[in-house]
Short mmCIF file of C-alpha atoms in Angstrom, two decimals:
data_model
loop_
_atom_site.label_atom_id
_atom_site.label_comp_id
_atom_site.label_asym_id
_atom_site.label_seq_id
_atom_site.Cartn_x
_atom_site.Cartn_y
_atom_site.Cartn_z
CA MET A 755 -22.99 -9.20 -35.50
CA SER A 756 -20.70 -11.93 -34.19
CA GLN A 757 -22.34 -15.19 -33.14
CA PHE A 758 -22.29 -16.28 -29.51
CA LYS A 759 -20.34 -19.55 -29.38
CA LEU A 760 -21.96 -21.98 -26.95
CA GLY A 761 -19.95 -25.08 -26.07
CA PHE A 762 -22.40 -27.84 -25.14
CA ILE A 763 -21.68 -31.31 -23.72
CA ILE A 764 -24.06 -33.91 -22.28
CA ASN A 765 -23.01 -36.95 -20.31
CA PRO A 766 -25.98 -39.09 -21.44
CA ILE A 767 -25.65 -41.61 -18.60
CA ALA A 768 -25.35 -39.04 -15.80
CA GLY A 769 -27.77 -39.75 -12.96
CA ILE A 770 -28.92 -43.04 -14.44
CA GLY A 771 -28.43 -44.89 -11.14
CA GLY A 772 -30.51 -42.50 -9.03
CA SER A 773 -34.03 -43.81 -9.51
CA VAL A 774 -32.92 -47.42 -8.96
CA ALA A 775 -31.14 -46.63 -5.68
CA LEU A 776 -27.56 -47.13 -6.94
CA LYS A 777 -26.39 -43.78 -5.44
CA GLY A 778 -24.45 -42.92 -8.61
CA SER A 779 -23.66 -43.87 -12.17
CA ASP A 780 -19.91 -44.52 -12.15
CA GLY A 781 -19.43 -48.00 -13.62
CA MET A 782 -23.10 -48.82 -13.03
CA THR A 783 -24.69 -48.07 -16.41
CA MET A 784 -25.55 -51.60 -17.50
CA HIS A 785 -26.70 -52.55 -14.00
CA ALA A 786 -28.94 -49.48 -13.82
CA LEU A 787 -30.45 -50.17 -17.25
CA ALA A 788 -31.10 -53.79 -16.27
CA LEU A 789 -33.02 -52.51 -13.23
CA GLY A 790 -35.20 -50.39 -15.48
CA ALA A 791 -33.50 -46.99 -15.14
CA LYS A 792 -34.20 -44.38 -17.83
CA PRO A 793 -31.52 -41.84 -18.88
CA LYS A 794 -32.57 -38.31 -17.89
CA ALA A 795 -29.54 -36.15 -18.78
CA ASN A 796 -30.78 -35.18 -22.24
CA GLU A 797 -34.15 -34.25 -20.77
CA ARG A 798 -32.44 -32.00 -18.21
CA ALA A 799 -30.24 -30.42 -20.89
CA HIS A 800 -33.31 -29.83 -23.06
CA GLN A 801 -34.87 -27.75 -20.26
CA ALA A 802 -31.79 -25.51 -20.19
CA LEU A 803 -31.59 -25.00 -23.96
CA GLU A 804 -35.31 -24.21 -24.19
CA ILE A 805 -34.59 -20.92 -22.42
CA LEU A 806 -32.29 -19.98 -25.31
CA GLU A 807 -34.76 -20.73 -28.13
CA PRO A 808 -35.55 -17.02 -28.74
CA TYR A 809 -31.85 -16.43 -29.48
CA LYS A 810 -31.29 -19.10 -32.16
CA ASP A 811 -30.12 -16.51 -34.67
CA LYS A 812 -27.59 -15.13 -32.21
CA LEU A 813 -25.72 -18.29 -31.29
CA THR A 814 -24.10 -21.44 -32.63
CA VAL A 815 -23.94 -24.60 -30.54
CA TYR A 816 -20.57 -26.37 -30.66
CA THR A 817 -21.17 -29.90 -29.50
CA VAL A 818 -20.72 -33.68 -29.81
CA ASN A 819 -22.75 -36.02 -32.00
CA ASP A 820 -25.83 -37.99 -31.02
CA GLN A 821 -26.79 -38.09 -27.30
CA MET A 822 -23.79 -36.02 -26.18
CA GLY A 823 -25.37 -32.79 -27.37
CA GLN A 824 -26.21 -32.70 -31.08
CA TYR A 825 -29.54 -34.54 -30.77
CA CYS A 826 -30.76 -32.20 -28.02
CA ALA A 827 -29.67 -28.99 -29.78
CA LYS A 828 -31.04 -30.08 -33.16
CA SER A 829 -34.39 -31.05 -31.66
CA LEU A 830 -34.80 -27.41 -30.62
CA GLY A 831 -33.69 -26.04 -33.99
CA PHE A 832 -30.28 -24.65 -33.06
CA ASN A 833 -27.44 -24.30 -35.55
CA THR A 834 -24.79 -26.82 -34.51
CA GLU A 835 -21.18 -27.58 -35.33
CA LEU A 836 -19.63 -30.87 -34.25
CA VAL A 837 -16.29 -30.71 -32.47
CA HIS A 838 -16.02 -34.42 -31.61
CA GLU A 839 -17.72 -37.62 -32.74
CA VAL A 840 -18.43 -40.62 -30.56
CA LYS A 841 -18.14 -43.88 -32.51
CA THR A 842 -20.15 -46.09 -30.13
CA LYS A 843 -23.33 -45.74 -28.08
CA GLN A 844 -21.35 -46.28 -24.87
CA THR A 845 -19.81 -42.87 -24.16
CA THR A 846 -16.83 -42.49 -21.83
CA ALA A 847 -15.00 -39.91 -19.77
CA ASN A 848 -12.44 -39.72 -22.58
CA ASP A 849 -15.15 -38.50 -24.94
CA THR A 850 -15.96 -35.66 -22.55
CA GLU A 851 -12.30 -34.70 -22.23
CA HIS A 852 -11.69 -34.80 -26.00
CA ALA A 853 -14.77 -32.61 -26.48
CA VAL A 854 -13.52 -30.04 -23.97
CA LYS A 855 -10.17 -29.82 -25.76
CA ALA A 856 -11.94 -29.29 -29.06
CA LEU A 857 -14.20 -26.60 -27.58
CA LEU A 858 -11.12 -24.81 -26.35
CA ASP A 859 -9.73 -24.82 -29.89
CA LYS A 860 -12.99 -23.22 -31.08
CA LYS A 861 -12.66 -20.47 -28.43
CA VAL A 862 -16.23 -20.84 -27.25
CA ASP A 863 -17.76 -18.20 -24.99
CA ILE A 864 -18.88 -20.69 -22.34
CA ILE A 865 -18.91 -24.46 -21.85
CA LEU A 866 -22.36 -25.59 -20.74
CA PHE A 867 -22.47 -29.23 -19.70
CA ALA A 868 -25.03 -31.65 -18.29
CA GLY A 869 -23.83 -34.24 -15.81
CA GLY A 870 -22.88 -34.91 -12.22
CA ASP A 871 -19.75 -34.47 -10.14
CA GLY A 872 -17.90 -37.09 -12.17
CA THR A 873 -18.53 -35.11 -15.35
CA ALA A 874 -17.34 -31.93 -13.64
CA ARG A 875 -14.13 -33.75 -12.68
CA ASN A 876 -13.58 -34.82 -16.29
CA ILE A 877 -13.94 -31.25 -17.50
CA ALA A 878 -11.76 -29.91 -14.71
CA ASN A 879 -9.03 -32.35 -15.74
CA ILE A 880 -8.70 -30.40 -18.97
CA VAL A 881 -9.40 -26.97 -17.51
CA SER A 882 -6.69 -27.36 -14.89
CA ASN A 883 -4.04 -28.74 -17.25
CA ASN A 884 -4.43 -26.71 -20.40
CA ASP A 885 -2.02 -24.29 -21.96
CA LYS A 886 -4.54 -22.49 -24.15
CA GLY A 887 -6.20 -20.19 -21.66
CA LEU A 888 -9.28 -22.30 -20.96
CA ASN A 889 -9.35 -20.78 -17.48
CA GLN A 890 -10.56 -17.63 -19.20
CA VAL A 891 -13.60 -19.52 -20.53
CA PRO A 892 -16.43 -19.87 -18.01
CA VAL A 893 -17.94 -23.29 -17.39
CA LEU A 894 -21.42 -24.00 -16.06
CA GLY A 895 -23.09 -27.29 -15.18
CA ILE A 896 -26.68 -28.36 -15.78
CA PRO A 897 -27.45 -30.62 -12.77
CA ALA A 898 -28.18 -34.11 -14.09
CA GLY A 899 -26.27 -36.45 -11.78
CA CYS A 900 -27.24 -38.38 -8.65
CA LYS A 901 -24.79 -36.41 -6.54
CA ILE A 902 -24.11 -32.72 -7.01
CA HIS A 903 -21.58 -31.57 -4.41
CA SER A 904 -19.63 -29.22 -6.69
CA GLY A 905 -20.10 -25.47 -6.78
CA VAL A 906 -19.98 -25.29 -10.60
CA TYR A 907 -23.66 -26.10 -11.19
CA ALA A 908 -26.74 -23.97 -11.67
CA ILE A 909 -29.45 -24.67 -9.11
CA THR A 910 -31.73 -26.10 -11.84
CA PRO A 911 -31.52 -26.76 -15.60
CA LYS A 912 -33.62 -23.69 -16.38
CA ALA A 913 -31.40 -21.58 -14.16
CA ALA A 914 -28.42 -22.66 -16.28
CA GLY A 915 -30.26 -21.44 -19.35
CA ARG A 916 -30.97 -18.09 -17.64
CA VAL A 917 -27.27 -17.52 -16.97
CA VAL A 918 -26.34 -18.19 -20.59
CA GLU A 919 -29.22 -15.97 -21.68
CA MET A 920 -27.65 -13.10 -19.73
CA MET A 921 -24.36 -13.66 -21.51
CA VAL A 922 -26.00 -13.84 -24.95
CA ASN A 923 -27.69 -10.51 -24.19
CA LYS A 924 -24.33 -9.06 -23.15
CA GLU A 925 -25.50 -8.37 -19.61
CA LEU A 926 -22.88 -7.98 -16.92
CA VAL A 927 -22.18 -11.39 -15.40
CA SER A 928 -19.76 -11.79 -12.51
CA LEU A 929 -17.16 -14.54 -12.64
CA ALA A 930 -15.81 -16.57 -9.73
CA GLU A 931 -13.95 -19.79 -9.02
CA GLY A 932 -16.23 -22.75 -8.31
CA ASP A 933 -14.93 -25.80 -6.46
CA VAL A 934 -15.11 -29.19 -8.14
CA MET A 935 -16.02 -31.80 -5.53
CA ASP A 936 -16.69 -35.52 -5.79
CA ILE A 937 -17.21 -38.42 -3.44
CA ASP A 938 -16.10 -42.02 -3.33
CA GLU A 939 -19.16 -43.83 -4.77
CA SER A 940 -18.15 -47.21 -3.35
CA LEU A 941 -18.18 -45.70 0.15
CA PHE A 942 -21.30 -43.70 -0.75
CA ARG A 943 -23.18 -46.96 -1.37
CA GLN A 944 -22.14 -48.08 2.11
CA GLY A 945 -23.61 -44.92 3.65
CA VAL A 946 -20.30 -43.05 4.01
CA VAL A 947 -19.96 -39.55 2.53
CA LYS A 948 -16.33 -38.76 1.83
CA ALA A 949 -15.99 -35.72 -0.40
CA LYS A 950 -12.75 -34.48 -1.91
CA ARG A 951 -11.86 -31.30 -3.76
CA TYR A 952 -10.48 -31.92 -7.25
CA GLY A 953 -9.86 -28.39 -8.43
CA GLU A 954 -11.78 -25.34 -9.50
CA MET A 955 -13.24 -23.84 -12.63
CA GLN A 956 -14.25 -20.34 -13.56
CA ILE A 957 -18.03 -19.98 -13.46
CA PRO A 958 -20.59 -17.19 -13.95
CA SER A 959 -21.44 -16.54 -10.31
CA GLU A 960 -24.98 -15.22 -10.48
CA LEU A 961 -26.17 -16.15 -6.99
CA ARG A 962 -29.82 -16.39 -8.04
CA TYR A 963 -28.96 -19.21 -10.37
CA VAL A 964 -25.76 -20.95 -9.21
CA GLN A 965 -25.71 -23.34 -6.25
CA ALA A 966 -23.28 -23.41 -3.36
CA VAL A 967 -20.93 -26.27 -2.58
CA LYS A 968 -22.84 -28.85 -0.57
CA SER A 969 -22.27 -28.60 3.16
CA GLY A 970 -20.85 -31.85 4.51
CA GLY A 971 -21.03 -33.47 7.89
CA LYS A 972 -23.86 -34.44 10.22
CA GLU A 973 -26.06 -32.24 12.33
CA SER A 974 -24.38 -31.40 15.61
CA ASP A 975 -27.36 -30.08 17.54
CA GLU A 976 -28.46 -33.43 18.95
CA LEU A 977 -31.08 -32.03 21.30
CA VAL A 978 -32.91 -30.27 18.47
CA LEU A 979 -32.84 -33.41 16.36
CA GLN A 980 -34.25 -35.38 19.28
CA ASP A 981 -37.13 -32.91 19.51
CA ILE A 982 -37.83 -33.13 15.77
CA SER A 983 -37.72 -36.91 15.92
CA ALA A 984 -40.06 -36.99 18.91
CA ASN A 985 -42.57 -34.93 16.93
CA ILE A 986 -42.47 -37.29 13.93
CA ILE A 987 -42.65 -40.40 16.13
CA GLU A 988 -45.71 -38.97 17.87
CA GLU A 989 -47.32 -38.42 14.45
CA MET A 990 -46.56 -42.04 13.56
CA ALA A 991 -48.35 -43.17 16.70
CA ASP A 992 -51.38 -41.01 15.87
CA GLU A 993 -51.48 -42.09 12.22
CA GLU A 994 -51.30 -45.86 12.48
CA GLU A 995 -52.48 -46.54 8.93
CA THR A 996 -50.02 -44.14 7.32
CA LEU A 997 -47.02 -45.42 5.37
CA PHE A 998 -44.08 -43.12 6.12
CA ILE A 999 -41.58 -42.71 3.28
CA ILE A 1000 -38.28 -41.63 4.82
CA GLY A 1001 -35.93 -39.72 2.52
CA SER A 1002 -32.15 -39.56 2.56
CA GLY A 1003 -29.86 -37.46 4.73
CA SER A 1004 -28.31 -37.28 8.17
CA THR A 1005 -31.35 -35.54 9.68
CA THR A 1006 -33.71 -38.33 8.64
CA ALA A 1007 -31.05 -40.89 9.65
CA PHE A 1008 -31.24 -39.48 13.19
CA LEU A 1009 -35.01 -40.02 13.14
CA MET A 1010 -34.53 -43.65 12.09
CA ALA A 1011 -32.00 -44.17 14.87
CA GLU A 1012 -34.51 -42.78 17.38
CA LEU A 1013 -37.03 -45.30 16.03
CA GLY A 1014 -34.46 -48.06 16.55
CA LEU A 1015 -34.61 -49.00 12.86
CA GLU A 1016 -31.88 -49.64 10.32
CA ASN A 1017 -31.42 -46.72 7.99
CA THR A 1018 -30.15 -46.17 4.47
CA LEU A 1019 -28.36 -42.85 4.91
CA LEU A 1020 -28.33 -42.13 1.20
CA GLY A 1021 -31.48 -43.95 0.17
CA VAL A 1022 -35.22 -44.16 0.82
CA ASP A 1023 -36.75 -46.39 3.51
CA LEU A 1024 -40.36 -47.28 4.35
CA VAL A 1025 -41.83 -47.33 7.85
CA TYR A 1026 -45.29 -48.63 8.75
CA GLN A 1027 -46.55 -48.92 12.32
CA HIS A 1028 -43.03 -48.32 13.62
CA GLU A 1029 -41.61 -51.24 11.61
CA LEU A 1030 -39.20 -51.16 8.68
CA LYS A 1031 -41.20 -52.31 5.64
CA GLY A 1032 -38.70 -51.44 2.92
CA SER A 1033 -35.03 -50.58 2.87
CA ASP A 1034 -33.17 -48.62 0.15
CA VAL A 1035 -36.11 -48.94 -2.22
CA THR A 1036 -36.00 -48.05 -5.91
CA GLU A 1037 -38.46 -45.69 -7.56
CA ALA A 1038 -40.34 -48.61 -9.08
CA GLN A 1039 -40.57 -50.42 -5.74
CA LEU A 1040 -41.76 -47.25 -4.03
CA TRP A 1041 -44.41 -46.63 -6.68
CA GLN A 1042 -45.68 -50.19 -6.42
CA THR A 1043 -45.86 -49.96 -2.63
CA ILE A 1044 -47.87 -46.73 -2.79
CA GLU A 1045 -50.24 -48.28 -5.34
CA GLN A 1046 -50.80 -51.31 -3.13
CA HIS A 1047 -51.06 -49.51 0.22
CA ASP A 1048 -54.67 -49.06 1.33
CA GLY A 1049 -54.02 -46.17 3.71
CA PRO A 1050 -52.43 -42.72 3.38
CA CYS A 1051 -48.76 -42.08 2.65
CA LYS A 1052 -46.49 -39.37 3.98
CA LEU A 1053 -43.05 -38.19 2.87
CA VAL A 1054 -40.48 -37.23 5.51
CA ILE A 1055 -37.60 -35.38 3.91
CA THR A 1056 -34.91 -32.88 4.73
CA LEU A 1057 -32.97 -30.35 2.69
CA ILE A 1058 -29.43 -30.48 1.37
CA GLY A 1059 -27.26 -28.34 3.61
CA GLY A 1060 -25.79 -25.29 1.91
CA GLN A 1061 -27.91 -25.76 -1.23
CA GLY A 1062 -31.50 -26.01 -0.04
CA HIS A 1063 -32.78 -28.62 -2.50
CA ILE A 1064 -35.64 -30.75 -1.20
CA PHE A 1065 -36.21 -32.73 -4.41
CA GLY A 1066 -33.91 -33.52 -7.31
CA ARG A 1067 -30.64 -34.06 -5.44
CA GLY A 1068 -29.73 -37.52 -4.20
CA ASN A 1069 -33.38 -38.61 -3.90
CA GLN A 1070 -34.38 -39.39 -7.48
CA GLN A 1071 -36.38 -42.31 -6.10
CA LEU A 1072 -38.90 -39.63 -5.15
CA SER A 1073 -40.00 -39.18 -8.75
CA PRO A 1074 -42.74 -36.82 -9.99
CA ARG A 1075 -45.30 -39.64 -10.09
CA VAL A 1076 -44.44 -40.65 -6.52
CA ILE A 1077 -44.69 -37.09 -5.23
CA LYS A 1078 -47.95 -36.48 -7.12
CA ALA A 1079 -49.44 -39.64 -5.66
CA VAL A 1080 -48.64 -38.39 -2.16
CA LEU A 1081 -50.02 -34.91 -2.92
CA ALA A 1082 -53.21 -36.37 -4.38
CA GLN A 1083 -54.18 -37.87 -1.05
CA ARG A 1084 -56.13 -36.10 1.65
CA ASN A 1085 -54.21 -33.16 3.22
CA GLY A 1086 -52.29 -32.44 0.01
CA ARG A 1087 -48.98 -30.68 0.68
CA ASP A 1088 -49.26 -31.48 4.38
CA ASN A 1089 -48.37 -35.03 3.38
CA ILE A 1090 -44.82 -33.79 2.86
CA ALA A 1091 -43.03 -33.27 6.17
CA ILE A 1092 -39.81 -31.30 5.77
CA ILE A 1093 -37.57 -31.52 8.84
CA ALA A 1094 -34.52 -29.35 9.50
CA THR A 1095 -32.86 -27.41 12.29
CA LYS A 1096 -33.15 -23.64 12.28
CA ALA A 1097 -29.36 -23.50 12.03
CA LYS A 1098 -29.54 -25.41 8.75
CA LEU A 1099 -32.18 -23.01 7.43
CA SER A 1100 -30.22 -19.96 8.60
CA ALA A 1101 -27.18 -21.21 6.69
CA LEU A 1102 -29.13 -20.66 3.46
CA ASN A 1103 -28.92 -16.88 4.03
CA ASN A 1104 -32.59 -16.36 3.12
CA ARG A 1105 -32.36 -18.33 -0.15
CA ALA A 1106 -35.53 -20.25 -0.91
CA LEU A 1107 -35.67 -24.03 -0.80
CA VAL A 1108 -35.59 -25.56 -4.28
CA SER A 1109 -37.85 -28.21 -5.78
CA ASP A 1110 -36.22 -29.52 -8.96
CA THR A 1111 -38.26 -32.64 -9.75
CA GLY A 1112 -37.92 -32.30 -13.53
CA ASP A 1113 -41.68 -31.71 -13.80
CA SER A 1114 -42.28 -27.96 -14.08
CA GLU A 1115 -45.98 -28.21 -13.25
CA LEU A 1116 -45.22 -30.16 -10.10
CA ASP A 1117 -42.49 -27.71 -9.10
CA GLN A 1118 -45.00 -24.88 -9.45
CA THR A 1119 -47.45 -26.80 -7.24
CA LEU A 1120 -44.77 -27.16 -4.57
CA SER A 1121 -43.68 -23.52 -4.73
CA GLY A 1122 -44.69 -20.99 -2.10
CA TYR A 1123 -44.40 -21.18 1.67
CA MET A 1124 -44.20 -24.60 3.27
CA SER A 1125 -44.08 -25.58 6.91
CA ILE A 1126 -40.68 -26.82 8.13
CA MET A 1127 -40.56 -28.85 11.34
CA THR A 1128 -37.71 -27.39 13.42
CA GLY A 1129 -38.41 -28.91 16.84
CA TYR A 1130 -41.08 -30.50 18.98
CA LYS A 1131 -44.35 -28.73 18.10
CA ASP A 1132 -42.15 -26.04 16.57
CA GLN A 1133 -42.51 -25.07 12.92
CA VAL A 1134 -41.52 -22.20 10.67
CA LEU A 1135 -42.84 -21.12 7.30
CA TYR A 1136 -40.15 -21.03 4.64
CA PRO A 1137 -40.38 -20.31 0.90
CA VAL A 1138 -39.95 -23.02 -1.71
CA ALA A 1139 -39.11 -21.91 -5.23
CA SER A 1140 -39.84 -23.64 -8.51
CA PRO A 1141 -36.93 -23.68 -10.99
CA GLU A 1142 -36.40 -20.49 -12.96
#
C-alpha cells in the first residue's frame, strides 16, 4: 500500500504577538518575547497531528527540521523525512518558501501548515508562481496567527486534522479555491483594518471544517447597535462593582463610543464604573487586574463576521486562564456577554459559533447554547461548538 505523503510546515513565531497586544507577529518577534509572549504555533500544530496518530503506519510526514515541523511530528511518533533545514533559530519567510518548493518536488498529497495570514501569503507566493503543478496539490492551514482573514484555514487545529484524516482514509473530499487575504499590520495597530487579496490556493472545502473568508467592514445597522449598547450600559449601571472586559471588534467599538470612552478597535479595554481603567491591555496585565479586582468581572465580546469565532481569533489576550477566572465567578457562563446583530448571526447560515481557546476542556465547557444579545432586552439562543 502506498504511503500518504503529508507535507507539514510550522511557522514557529506565528501568533506570538497576540497575547501581548501587538496585533500581529510581522517584525515583532523580539519585542513580543521581551514582553513575555510564548510561542503557540507548535502547540496548535500538535493538536492537528494528534488526530492522525492512529494512521502512523499509513503516512510519512515531509517537513522541516526543529520547530518548523520535525519536532512536533517526532514527538507524536510519526515517520518523518526532512525536505529543508533551517540553520538558525530565527526562521524566516524564505525558509517557508524553500520548504514549499521542496514539498512540491516530493509530490506530497497535501501541504498542511500552521501559521497566520502572513504564512499563507508566503505559501501562495510559491503556489501561484510554480511550473510544477502545485495548484493540483491541496493546501490547508492550521490557524495559529493573530489574524486569520484568509479562506484557506480550518476552523480549528483539530478540524484541520479531521480533513487530512478523510484524505488518508480515501474519503471523497471536495476541492475549491480559497482566497489568501492579509492586512497591513502597521495600520492594524492603529485600529485600521485594510485587507487585500493576494491570490488563491486549492483547498479541501469540507464546510464543517474549513472557515470562510472574514467579513470586513463595520456594522451598518446603527439603530440595532444603539439598542445593544443601551442594554450593556444599563447593566453597567446596575452592576457598579463589576469590571467589564471589552473585547475587540467594531460592534464592541460602537459600545465604547456610546460610553464616550476611547476604544482599542483591535484590542482589549477595561471599563469600571463607566470609566476607562485599562486600554489595549496584554494578557498578563488583564490577568493581574482580575486577580487584584475585589468584585466580579464580565466579558463583553462579539463574533468575527463570516466566521463565527468568539475566542481564538484576534483576541488572544482572552487566554484560557482569563476565561476560566471569569467563568469561576458567580453566574458562570452568564459572565460572558456576546453581542451581535441578528443580521450578523444570519450571515453564518446556521453554522455554530466557535470557541477555539486552545484548551479543549474549556472549549467543551463553553459549547452548547449561549445567549446572544441582539438588541435592547432582546436575546436569542445560539449554539457554540467546541473544536472538532
